Coordinates of C-alpha atoms in Angstrom, one line a residue:
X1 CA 21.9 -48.9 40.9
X2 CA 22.8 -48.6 37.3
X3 CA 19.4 -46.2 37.0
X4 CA 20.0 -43.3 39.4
X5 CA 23.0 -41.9 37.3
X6 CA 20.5 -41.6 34.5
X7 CA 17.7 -39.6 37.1
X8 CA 20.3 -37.4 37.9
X9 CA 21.4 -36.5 34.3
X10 CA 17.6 -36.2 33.3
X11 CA 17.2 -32.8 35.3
X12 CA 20.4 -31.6 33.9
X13 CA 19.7 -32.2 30.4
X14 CA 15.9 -30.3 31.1
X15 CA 17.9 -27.8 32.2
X16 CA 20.5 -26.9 29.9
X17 CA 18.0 -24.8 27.4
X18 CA 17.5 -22.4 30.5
X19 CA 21.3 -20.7 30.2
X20 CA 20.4 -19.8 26.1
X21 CA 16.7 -18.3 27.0
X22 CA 17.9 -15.0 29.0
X23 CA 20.2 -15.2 25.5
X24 CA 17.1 -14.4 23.2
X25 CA 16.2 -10.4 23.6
X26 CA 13.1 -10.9 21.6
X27 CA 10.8 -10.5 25.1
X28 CA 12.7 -7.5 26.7
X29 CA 10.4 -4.5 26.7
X30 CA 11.1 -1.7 23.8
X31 CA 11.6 1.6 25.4
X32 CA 9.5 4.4 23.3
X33 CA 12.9 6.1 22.0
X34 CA 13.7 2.6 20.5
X35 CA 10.2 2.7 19.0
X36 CA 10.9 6.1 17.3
X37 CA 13.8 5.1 16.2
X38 CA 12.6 1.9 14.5
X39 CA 9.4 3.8 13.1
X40 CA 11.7 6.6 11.6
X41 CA 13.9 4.3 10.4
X42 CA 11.0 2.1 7.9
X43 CA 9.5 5.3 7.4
X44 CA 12.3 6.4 5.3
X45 CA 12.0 3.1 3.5
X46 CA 8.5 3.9 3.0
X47 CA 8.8 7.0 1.4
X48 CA 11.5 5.6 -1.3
X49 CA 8.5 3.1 -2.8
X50 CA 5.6 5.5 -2.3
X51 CA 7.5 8.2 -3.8
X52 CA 8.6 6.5 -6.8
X53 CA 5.2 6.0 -7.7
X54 CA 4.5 9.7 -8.4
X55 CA 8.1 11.4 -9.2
X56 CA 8.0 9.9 -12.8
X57 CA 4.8 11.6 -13.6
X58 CA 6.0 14.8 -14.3
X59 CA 9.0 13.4 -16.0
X60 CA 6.8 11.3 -18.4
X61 CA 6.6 13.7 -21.4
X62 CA 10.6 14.5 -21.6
X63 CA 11.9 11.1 -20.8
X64 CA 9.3 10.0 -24.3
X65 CA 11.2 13.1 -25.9
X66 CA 14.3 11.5 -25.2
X67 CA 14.5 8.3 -25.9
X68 CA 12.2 9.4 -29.3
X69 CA 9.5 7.0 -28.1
X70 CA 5.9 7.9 -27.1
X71 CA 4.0 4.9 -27.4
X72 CA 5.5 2.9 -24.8
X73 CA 5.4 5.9 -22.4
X74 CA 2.8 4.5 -19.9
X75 CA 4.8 1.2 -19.3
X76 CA 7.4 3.0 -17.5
X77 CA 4.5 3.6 -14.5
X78 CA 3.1 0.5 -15.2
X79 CA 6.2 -2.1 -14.8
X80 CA 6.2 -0.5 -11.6
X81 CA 2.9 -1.6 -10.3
X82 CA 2.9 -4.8 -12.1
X83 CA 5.9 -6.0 -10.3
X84 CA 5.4 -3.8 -7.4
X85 CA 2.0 -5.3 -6.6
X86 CA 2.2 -8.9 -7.9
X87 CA 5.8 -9.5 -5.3
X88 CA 3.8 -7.5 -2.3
X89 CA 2.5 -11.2 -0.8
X90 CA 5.9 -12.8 -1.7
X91 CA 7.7 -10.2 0.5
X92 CA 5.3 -10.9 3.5
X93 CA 5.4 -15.1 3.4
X94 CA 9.3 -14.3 3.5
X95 CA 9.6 -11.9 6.2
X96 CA 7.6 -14.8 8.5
X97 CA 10.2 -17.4 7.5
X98 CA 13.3 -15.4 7.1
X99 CA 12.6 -12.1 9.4
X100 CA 12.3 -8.9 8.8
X101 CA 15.5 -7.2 8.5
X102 CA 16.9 -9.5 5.9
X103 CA 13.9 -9.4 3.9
X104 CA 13.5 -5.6 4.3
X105 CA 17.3 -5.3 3.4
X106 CA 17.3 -6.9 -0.1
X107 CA 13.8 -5.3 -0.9
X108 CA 15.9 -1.9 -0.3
X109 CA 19.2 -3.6 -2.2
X110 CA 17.1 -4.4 -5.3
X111 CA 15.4 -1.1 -5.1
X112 CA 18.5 0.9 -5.1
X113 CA 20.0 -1.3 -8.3
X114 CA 16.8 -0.4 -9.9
X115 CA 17.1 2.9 -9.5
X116 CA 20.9 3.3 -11.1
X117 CA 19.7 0.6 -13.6
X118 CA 17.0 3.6 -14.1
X119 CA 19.1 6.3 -14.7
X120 CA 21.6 4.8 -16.9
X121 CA 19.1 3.4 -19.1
X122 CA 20.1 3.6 -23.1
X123 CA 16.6 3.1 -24.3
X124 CA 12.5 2.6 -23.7
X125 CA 13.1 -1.0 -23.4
X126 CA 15.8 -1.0 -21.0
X127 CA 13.7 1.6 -18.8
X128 CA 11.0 0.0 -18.7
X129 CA 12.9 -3.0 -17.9
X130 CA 14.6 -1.4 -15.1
X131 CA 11.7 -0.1 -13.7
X132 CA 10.3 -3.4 -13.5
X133 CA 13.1 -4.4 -11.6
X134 CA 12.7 -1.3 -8.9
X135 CA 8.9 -2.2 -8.1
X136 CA 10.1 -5.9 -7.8
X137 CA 12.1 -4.3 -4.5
X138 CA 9.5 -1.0 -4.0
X139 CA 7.1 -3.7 -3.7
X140 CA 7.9 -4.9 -0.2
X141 CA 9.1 -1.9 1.6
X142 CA 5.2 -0.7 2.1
X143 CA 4.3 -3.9 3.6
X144 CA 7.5 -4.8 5.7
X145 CA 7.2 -1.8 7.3
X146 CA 3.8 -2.2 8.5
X147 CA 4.2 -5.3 9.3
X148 CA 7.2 -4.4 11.1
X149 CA 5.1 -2.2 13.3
X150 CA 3.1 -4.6 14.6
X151 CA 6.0 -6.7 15.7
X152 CA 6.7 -4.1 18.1
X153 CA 3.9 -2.1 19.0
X154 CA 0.7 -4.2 20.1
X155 CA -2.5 -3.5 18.3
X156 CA -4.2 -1.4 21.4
X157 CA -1.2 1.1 20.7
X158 CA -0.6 0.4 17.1
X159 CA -3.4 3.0 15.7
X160 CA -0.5 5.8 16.6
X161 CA 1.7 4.9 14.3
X162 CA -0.3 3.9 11.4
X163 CA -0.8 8.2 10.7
X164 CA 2.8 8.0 9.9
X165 CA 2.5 5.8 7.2
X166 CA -0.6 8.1 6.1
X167 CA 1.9 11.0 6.4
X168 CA 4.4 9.5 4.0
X169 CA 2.0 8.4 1.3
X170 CA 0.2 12.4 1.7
X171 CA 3.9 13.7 1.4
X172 CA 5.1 11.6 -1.5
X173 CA 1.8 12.0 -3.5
X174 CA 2.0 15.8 -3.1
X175 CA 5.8 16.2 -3.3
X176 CA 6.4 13.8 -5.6
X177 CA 5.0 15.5 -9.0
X178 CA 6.6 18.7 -7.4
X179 CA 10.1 17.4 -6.9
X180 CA 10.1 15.4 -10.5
X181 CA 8.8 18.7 -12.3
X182 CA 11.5 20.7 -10.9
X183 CA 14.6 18.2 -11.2
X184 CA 13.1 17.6 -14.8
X185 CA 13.0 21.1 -15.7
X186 CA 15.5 22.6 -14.5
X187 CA 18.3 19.8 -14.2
X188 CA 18.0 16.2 -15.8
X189 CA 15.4 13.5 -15.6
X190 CA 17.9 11.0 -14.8
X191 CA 18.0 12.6 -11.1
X192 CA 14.7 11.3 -10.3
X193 CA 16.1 7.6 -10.0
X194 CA 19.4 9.2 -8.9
X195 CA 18.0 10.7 -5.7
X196 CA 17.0 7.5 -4.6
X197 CA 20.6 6.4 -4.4
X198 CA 21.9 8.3 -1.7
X199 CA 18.0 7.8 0.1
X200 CA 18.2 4.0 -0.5
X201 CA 21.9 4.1 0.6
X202 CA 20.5 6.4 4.3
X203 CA 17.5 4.1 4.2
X204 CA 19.9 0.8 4.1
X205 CA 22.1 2.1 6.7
X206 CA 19.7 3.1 8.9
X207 CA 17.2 0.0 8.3
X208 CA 20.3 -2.3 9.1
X209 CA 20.8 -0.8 12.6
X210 CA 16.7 -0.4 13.9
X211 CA 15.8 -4.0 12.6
X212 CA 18.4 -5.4 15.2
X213 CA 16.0 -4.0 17.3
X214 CA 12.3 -5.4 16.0
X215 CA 11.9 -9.0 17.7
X216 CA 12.5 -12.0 15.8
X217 CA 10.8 -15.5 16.5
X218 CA 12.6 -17.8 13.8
X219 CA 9.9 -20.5 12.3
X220 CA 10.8 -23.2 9.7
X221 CA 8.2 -22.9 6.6
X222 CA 8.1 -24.1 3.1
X223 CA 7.6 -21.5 0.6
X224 CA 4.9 -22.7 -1.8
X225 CA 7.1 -21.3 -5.0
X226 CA 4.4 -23.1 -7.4
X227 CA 1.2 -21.0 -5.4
X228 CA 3.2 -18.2 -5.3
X229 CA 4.3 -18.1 -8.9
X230 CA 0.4 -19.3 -10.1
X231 CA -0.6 -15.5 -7.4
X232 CA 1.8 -13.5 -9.1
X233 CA 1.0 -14.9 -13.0
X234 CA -3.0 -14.5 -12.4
X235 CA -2.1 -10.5 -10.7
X236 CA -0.1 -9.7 -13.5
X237 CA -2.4 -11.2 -16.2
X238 CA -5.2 -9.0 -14.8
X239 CA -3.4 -5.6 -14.0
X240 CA -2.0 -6.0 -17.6
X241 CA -5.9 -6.3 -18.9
X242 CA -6.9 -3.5 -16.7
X243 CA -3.7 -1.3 -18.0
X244 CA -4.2 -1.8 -21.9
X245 CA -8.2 -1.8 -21.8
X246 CA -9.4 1.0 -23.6
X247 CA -6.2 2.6 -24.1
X248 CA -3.5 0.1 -26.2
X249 CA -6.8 -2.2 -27.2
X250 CA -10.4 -1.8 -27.1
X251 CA -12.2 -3.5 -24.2
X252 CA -14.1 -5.9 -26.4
X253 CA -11.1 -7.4 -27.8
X254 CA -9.1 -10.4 -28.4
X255 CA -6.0 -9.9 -26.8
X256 CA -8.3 -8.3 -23.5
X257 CA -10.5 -11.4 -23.8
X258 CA -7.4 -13.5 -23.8
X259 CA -6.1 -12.1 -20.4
X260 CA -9.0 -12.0 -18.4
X261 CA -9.4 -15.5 -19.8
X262 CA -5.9 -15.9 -18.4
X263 CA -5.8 -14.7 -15.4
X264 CA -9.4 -16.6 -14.4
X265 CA -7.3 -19.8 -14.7
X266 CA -4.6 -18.8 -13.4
X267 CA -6.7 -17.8 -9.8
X268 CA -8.6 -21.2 -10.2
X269 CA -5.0 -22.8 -10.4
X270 CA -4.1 -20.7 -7.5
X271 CA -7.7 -21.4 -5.4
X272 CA -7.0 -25.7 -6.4
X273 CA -3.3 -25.0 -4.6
X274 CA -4.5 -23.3 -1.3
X275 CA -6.3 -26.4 -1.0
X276 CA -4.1 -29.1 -2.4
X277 CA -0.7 -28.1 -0.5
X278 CA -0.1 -28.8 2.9
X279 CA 1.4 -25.5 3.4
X280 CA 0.0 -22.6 1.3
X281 CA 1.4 -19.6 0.3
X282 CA -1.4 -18.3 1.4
X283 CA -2.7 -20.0 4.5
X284 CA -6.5 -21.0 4.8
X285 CA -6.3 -19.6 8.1
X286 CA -5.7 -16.2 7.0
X287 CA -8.3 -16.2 4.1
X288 CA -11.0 -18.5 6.4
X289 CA -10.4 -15.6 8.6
X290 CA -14.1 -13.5 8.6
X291 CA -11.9 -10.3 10.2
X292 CA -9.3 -10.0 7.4
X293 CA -11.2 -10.4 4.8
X294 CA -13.8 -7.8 5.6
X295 CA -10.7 -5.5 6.9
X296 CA -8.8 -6.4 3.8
X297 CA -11.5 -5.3 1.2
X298 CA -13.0 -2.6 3.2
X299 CA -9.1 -0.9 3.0
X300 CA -8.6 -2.1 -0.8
X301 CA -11.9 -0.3 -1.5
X302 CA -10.7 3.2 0.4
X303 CA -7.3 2.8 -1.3
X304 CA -8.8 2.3 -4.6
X305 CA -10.9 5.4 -4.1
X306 CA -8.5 7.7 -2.6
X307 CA -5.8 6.7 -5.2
X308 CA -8.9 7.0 -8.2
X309 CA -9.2 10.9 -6.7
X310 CA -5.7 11.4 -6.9
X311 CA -5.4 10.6 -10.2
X312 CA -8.1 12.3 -11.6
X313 CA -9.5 15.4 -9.1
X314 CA -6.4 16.8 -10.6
X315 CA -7.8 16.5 -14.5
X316 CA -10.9 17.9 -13.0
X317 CA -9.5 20.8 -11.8
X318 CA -7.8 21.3 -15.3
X319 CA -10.4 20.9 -17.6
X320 CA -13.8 21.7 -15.3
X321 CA -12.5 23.7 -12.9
X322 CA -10.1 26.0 -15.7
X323 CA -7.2 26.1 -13.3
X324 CA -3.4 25.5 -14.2
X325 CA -1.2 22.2 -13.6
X326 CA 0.6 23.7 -10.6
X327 CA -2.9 25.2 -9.0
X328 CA -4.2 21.7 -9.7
X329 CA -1.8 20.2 -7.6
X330 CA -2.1 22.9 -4.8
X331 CA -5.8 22.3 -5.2
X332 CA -5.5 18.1 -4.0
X333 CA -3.5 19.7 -0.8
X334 CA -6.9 19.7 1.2
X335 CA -7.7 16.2 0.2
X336 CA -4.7 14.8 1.4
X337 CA -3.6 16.8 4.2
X338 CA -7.5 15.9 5.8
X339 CA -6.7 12.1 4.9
X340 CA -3.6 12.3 7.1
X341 CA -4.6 14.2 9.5
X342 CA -7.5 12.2 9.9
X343 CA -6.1 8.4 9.9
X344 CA -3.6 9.8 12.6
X345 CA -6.5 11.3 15.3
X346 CA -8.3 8.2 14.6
X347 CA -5.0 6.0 14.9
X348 CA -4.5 7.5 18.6
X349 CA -8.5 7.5 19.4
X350 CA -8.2 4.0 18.9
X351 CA -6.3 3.2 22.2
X352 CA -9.1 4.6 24.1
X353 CA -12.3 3.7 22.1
X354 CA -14.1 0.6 22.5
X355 CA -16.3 0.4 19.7
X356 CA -13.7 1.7 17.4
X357 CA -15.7 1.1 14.4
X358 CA -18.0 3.8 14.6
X359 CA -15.4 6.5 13.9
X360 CA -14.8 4.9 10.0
X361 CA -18.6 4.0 10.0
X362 CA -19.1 8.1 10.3
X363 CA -16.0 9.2 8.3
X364 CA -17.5 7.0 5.2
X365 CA -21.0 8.2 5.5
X366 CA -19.6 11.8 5.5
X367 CA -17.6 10.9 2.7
X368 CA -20.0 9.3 0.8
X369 CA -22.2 12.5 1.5
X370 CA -19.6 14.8 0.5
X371 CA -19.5 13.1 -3.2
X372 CA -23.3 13.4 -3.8
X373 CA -22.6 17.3 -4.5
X374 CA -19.6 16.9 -6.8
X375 CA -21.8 14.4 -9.1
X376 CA -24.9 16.2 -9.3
X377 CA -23.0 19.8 -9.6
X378 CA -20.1 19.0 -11.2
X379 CA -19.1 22.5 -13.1
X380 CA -21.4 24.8 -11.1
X381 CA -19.8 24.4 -7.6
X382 CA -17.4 27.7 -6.6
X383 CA -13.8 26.6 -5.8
X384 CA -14.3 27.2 -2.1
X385 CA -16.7 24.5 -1.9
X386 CA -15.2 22.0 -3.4
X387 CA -12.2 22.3 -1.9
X388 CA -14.2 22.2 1.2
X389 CA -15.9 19.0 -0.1
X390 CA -13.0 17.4 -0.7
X391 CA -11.5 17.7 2.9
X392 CA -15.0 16.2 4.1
X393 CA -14.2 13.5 1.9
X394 CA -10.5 13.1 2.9
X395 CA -11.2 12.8 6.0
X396 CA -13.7 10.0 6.2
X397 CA -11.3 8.1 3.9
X398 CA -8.4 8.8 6.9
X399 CA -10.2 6.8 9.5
X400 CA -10.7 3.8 7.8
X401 CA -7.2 3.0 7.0
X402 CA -5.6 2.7 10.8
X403 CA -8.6 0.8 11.8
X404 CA -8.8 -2.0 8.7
X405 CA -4.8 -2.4 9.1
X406 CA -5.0 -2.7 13.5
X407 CA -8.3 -5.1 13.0
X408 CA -6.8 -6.9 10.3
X409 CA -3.4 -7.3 12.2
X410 CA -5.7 -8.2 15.7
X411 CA -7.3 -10.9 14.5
X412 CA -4.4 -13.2 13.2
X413 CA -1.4 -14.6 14.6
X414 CA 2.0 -13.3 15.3
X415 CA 3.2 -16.2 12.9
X416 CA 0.8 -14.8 9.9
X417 CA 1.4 -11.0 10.3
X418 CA 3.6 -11.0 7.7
X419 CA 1.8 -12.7 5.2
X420 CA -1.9 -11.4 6.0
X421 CA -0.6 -8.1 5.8
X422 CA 1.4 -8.2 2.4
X423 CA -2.3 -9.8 1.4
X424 CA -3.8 -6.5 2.4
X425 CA -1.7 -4.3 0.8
X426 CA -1.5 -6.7 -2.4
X427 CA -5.1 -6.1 -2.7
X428 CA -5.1 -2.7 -1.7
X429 CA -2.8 -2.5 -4.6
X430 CA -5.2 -4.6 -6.9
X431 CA -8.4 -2.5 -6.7
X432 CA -6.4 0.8 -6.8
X433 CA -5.2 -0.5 -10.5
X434 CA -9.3 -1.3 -10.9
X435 CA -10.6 1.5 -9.8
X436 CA -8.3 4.0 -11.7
X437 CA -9.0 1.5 -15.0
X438 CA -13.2 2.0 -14.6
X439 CA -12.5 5.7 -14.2
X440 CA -10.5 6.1 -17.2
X441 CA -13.0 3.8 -18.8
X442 CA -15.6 6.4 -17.7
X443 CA -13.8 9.3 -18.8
X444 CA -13.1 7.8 -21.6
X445 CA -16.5 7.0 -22.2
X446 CA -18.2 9.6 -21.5
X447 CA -15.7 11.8 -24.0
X448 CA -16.4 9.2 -26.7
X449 CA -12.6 8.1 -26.8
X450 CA -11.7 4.9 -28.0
X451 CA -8.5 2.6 -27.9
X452 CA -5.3 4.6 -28.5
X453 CA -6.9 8.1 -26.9
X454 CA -5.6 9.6 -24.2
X455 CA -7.9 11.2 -21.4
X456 CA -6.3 14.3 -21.3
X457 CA -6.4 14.4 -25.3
X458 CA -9.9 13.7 -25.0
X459 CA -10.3 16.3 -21.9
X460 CA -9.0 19.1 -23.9
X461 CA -10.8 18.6 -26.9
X462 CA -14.3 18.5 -25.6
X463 CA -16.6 21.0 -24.2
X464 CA -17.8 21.9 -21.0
X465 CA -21.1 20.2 -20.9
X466 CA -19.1 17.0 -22.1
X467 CA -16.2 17.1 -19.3
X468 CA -19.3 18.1 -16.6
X469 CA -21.0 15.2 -17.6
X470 CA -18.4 12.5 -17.4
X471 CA -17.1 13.9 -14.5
X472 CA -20.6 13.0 -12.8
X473 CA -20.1 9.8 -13.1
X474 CA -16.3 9.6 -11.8
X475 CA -18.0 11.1 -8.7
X476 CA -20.9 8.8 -8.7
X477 CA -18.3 5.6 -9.3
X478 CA -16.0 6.6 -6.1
X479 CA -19.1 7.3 -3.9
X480 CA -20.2 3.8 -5.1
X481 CA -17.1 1.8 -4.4
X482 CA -16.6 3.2 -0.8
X483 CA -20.4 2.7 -0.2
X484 CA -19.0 -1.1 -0.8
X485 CA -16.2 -0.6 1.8
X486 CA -18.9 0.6 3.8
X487 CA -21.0 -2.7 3.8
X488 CA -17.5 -4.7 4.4
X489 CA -16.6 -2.5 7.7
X490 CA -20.4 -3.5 8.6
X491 CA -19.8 -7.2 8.1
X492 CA -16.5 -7.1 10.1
X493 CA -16.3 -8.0 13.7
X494 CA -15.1 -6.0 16.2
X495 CA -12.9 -7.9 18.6
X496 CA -11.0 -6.1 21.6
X497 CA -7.7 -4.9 20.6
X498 CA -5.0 -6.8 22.1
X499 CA -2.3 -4.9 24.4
X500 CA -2.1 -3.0 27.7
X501 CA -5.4 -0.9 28.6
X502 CA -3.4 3.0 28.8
X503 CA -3.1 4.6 31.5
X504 CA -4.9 7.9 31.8
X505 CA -1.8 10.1 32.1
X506 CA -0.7 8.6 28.9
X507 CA 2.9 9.3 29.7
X508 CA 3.8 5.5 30.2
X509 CA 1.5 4.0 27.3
X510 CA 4.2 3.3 25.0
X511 CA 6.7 1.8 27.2
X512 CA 5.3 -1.6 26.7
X513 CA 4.2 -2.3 23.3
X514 CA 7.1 -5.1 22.8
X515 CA 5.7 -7.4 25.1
X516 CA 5.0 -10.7 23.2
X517 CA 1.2 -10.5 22.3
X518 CA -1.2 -13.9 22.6
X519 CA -1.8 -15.3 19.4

């Protein structure tokens, strides 16, 4: 007799949990206004960190005229991506254990006290200093927001989307150098980190509201601090051995030696960690995974390319092609606008291909195709055609990027999406700072510079033949490096998208990307 009252409280105790699951909103299905709401909402945030990276360009030469200091010009771009890209991981780990919006929040908080931190600067030093401190919080906003995406779109439908982020990294690296050239010139440099206070302020506001939005699933993790720390420490030793080679020291050198030496034990610390820690900052899962690490290096090696070209195509125009700094800039328009316009048709295409590899497979052959020309004719091409070359080549270089990221994001689970992708866009971020060092190294080469020359010293002081010439090989290098991406998209399987098979009318397809996805 004593045991039926405890039967009957059994049930009720199963059943308490019920009343708090209708509580939890993270199921209910995101409408597609809520969706564009959400998107415009990171995209903002998106365009704060992209843009930063290219503003200051133009701004370079009079913020070294103000502050009386020339030497240490470059490390106010290169604190930046130092901290920018070495945090990028970090940000994603977090966002798994702590969720989005808070993450996202502070990444956009740190940002914004960079920026005034920026603009008030009293020195070089401090400057550099602060701008260290802005890429610590630029550094997450790229990879939160994709990562936010595929919280709430599933990765049949999530191609769409990714042309957006292609659109803000076209618009920032065009309009960037435009908009710091004019606020430089014709008002103050100090605006350039002043605008991003009333952006980061919109952003902040705005960010705050659409997160509510983006389903959370709360999961208790350790942070591996000590792998974490060891990732960052080995990222920065290299990108700092990449950024002074051949410029501040020559290759061959001590202090180069010393941090390549560096950073080789610092990864081997990092590689003994993944494997001595129950919990890893980065999990063997995601790196044992075949599908992100082909996805993850065939992206790193577009990025590196694309952001190789639009570092230097400019120069090439300059001295090769004999045109001015402004026409220069005009003349990357086809490159970019064909990137975007690009990664967005093959974004969409995605949710109705099956063998959605093909479309990159073609877009990098064309590509690869397209730079053959430019290397063997260099200085002999008409304008026409190489513009016309270069939107061939920008627009095999837009259909890899939505398919790495939705194949990448595909293939891991909703409780790594964070993580895997900050890893992407950490080594996106990682062979963009490579391949932009081997090209100056080849210009550089080529020109006969040493330590302490500049390329565009160099560029201006040699003759055509010379400028042709190393040119070549800059063309022959990026041609190269995607032929590698190439091989990795080959490797990589190609599993069936995850998410709701659209309908033909296509008029109800986004109504149900918010439905949880099977891990």
């Amino acid at each position: 007799m004593t045991k039926t009252p405890k039967a009957t409280t059994t049930p009720k105790k199963a059943k308490a949990p019920k009343p708090d699951a209708p509580a939890s909103p993270e199921p209910r299905t995101l409408t597609h206004p809520e969706i564009r709401f959400i998107v415009l909402g990171i995209m903002l945030t998106m365009f704060l960190g992209a843009l930063d990276q290219t503003i200051v360009a133009t701004a370079l030469p009079t913020i070294g005229r103000h502050f009386h200091n020339l030497d240490d010009l470059a490390w106010v771009v290169t604190a930046y991506l130092l901290t920018g890209t070495a945090s990028t991981p970090l940000y994603g780990k977090l966002s798994d254990i702590y969720g989005r919006r808070v993450v996202m929040l502070t990444a956009i908080g740190i940002f914004i006290v960079g920026s005034i931190a920026c603009a008030l600067a009293p020195s070089m030093t401090a400057l550099v200093v602060a701008r260290a401190l802005q890429g610590l919080g630029g550094g997450g906003l790229m990879a939160l927001a994709q990562t936010i995406i595929a919280d709430i779109v599933s990765p049949r439908e999530r191609g769409r989307y990714q042309g957006y982020i292609g659109a803000v990294f076209a618009l920032s690296s065009v309009g960037g150098p435009v908009l710091g050239g004019f606020l430089t010139e014709h008002l103050d440099w100090s605006l350039i980190f002043w605008i991003n206070l009333p952006l980061g302020l919109a952003a902040f506001g705005m960010t705050s509201n659409v997160l509510r939005l983006v389903p959370y699933h709360p999961r208790k993790h350790r942070l591996d601090l000590i792998g974490a720390l060891l990732m960052m420490l080995a990222a920065l030793a290299l990108l700092l051995a990449l950024s002074w080679g051949g410029r501040s020291y020559e290759w061959i050198s001590g202090p180069i030696g010393a941090l390549f030496l560096a950073s080789a034990i610092l990864w081997g610390l990092f590689a003994w960690r993944l494997v001595a820690t129950d919990e890893p900052f980065l999990p063997m899962s995601v790196l044992g995974n075949a599908v992100v690490r082909c996805a993850a290096l065939s992206g790193a090696c577009n990025m590196g390319t694309l952001v190789g070209m639009t570092i230097f195509v400019p120069l090439y125009f300059e001295v090769v092609m004999h045109l001015s700094a402004s026409q220069s800039g005009m003349a990357l328009i086809p490159l970019m606008a064909a990137t975007v316009l690009s990664s967005t048709v093959t974004g969409r295409m995605m949710m109705h291909v099956e063998h959605y590899k093909r479309m990159p497979l073609i877009g990098l052959s064309m590509s690869i195709l397209a730079l053959g020309p430019l290397a063997i004719w260099p200085g002999s091409m008409p304008l026409p055609l190489v513009l016309l070359l270069l939107m061939v080549i920008g627009t095999g270089l837009g259909t890899v990027f939505p398919v790495s990221t939705v194949a990448l994001q595909n293939a891991v689970a909703r409780t790594q999406m964070g993580i895997a992708t900050g890893a992407a866009n950490f080594f996106r971020a990682l062979f963009s700072a490579l391949v932009v060092a081997v090209l100056g190294a080849i210009v550089l080469g080529g020109l006969g510079g040493g330590a302490g020359m500049s390329v565009d010293m160099l560029a201006r002081a040699a003759s055509a033949h010379e400028l042709a010439y190393a040119f070549r090989f800059v063309f022959l290098a990026c041609a190269l490096v995607l032929a590698f991406g190439m091989s990795f998209l080959i490797a990589m399987e190609e599993r069936p998208l995850k998410g709701p098979t659209p309908p033909s009318g296509g008029a109800t397809a986004p109504t149900a990307p918010a439905t949880p996805i099977p891990a």
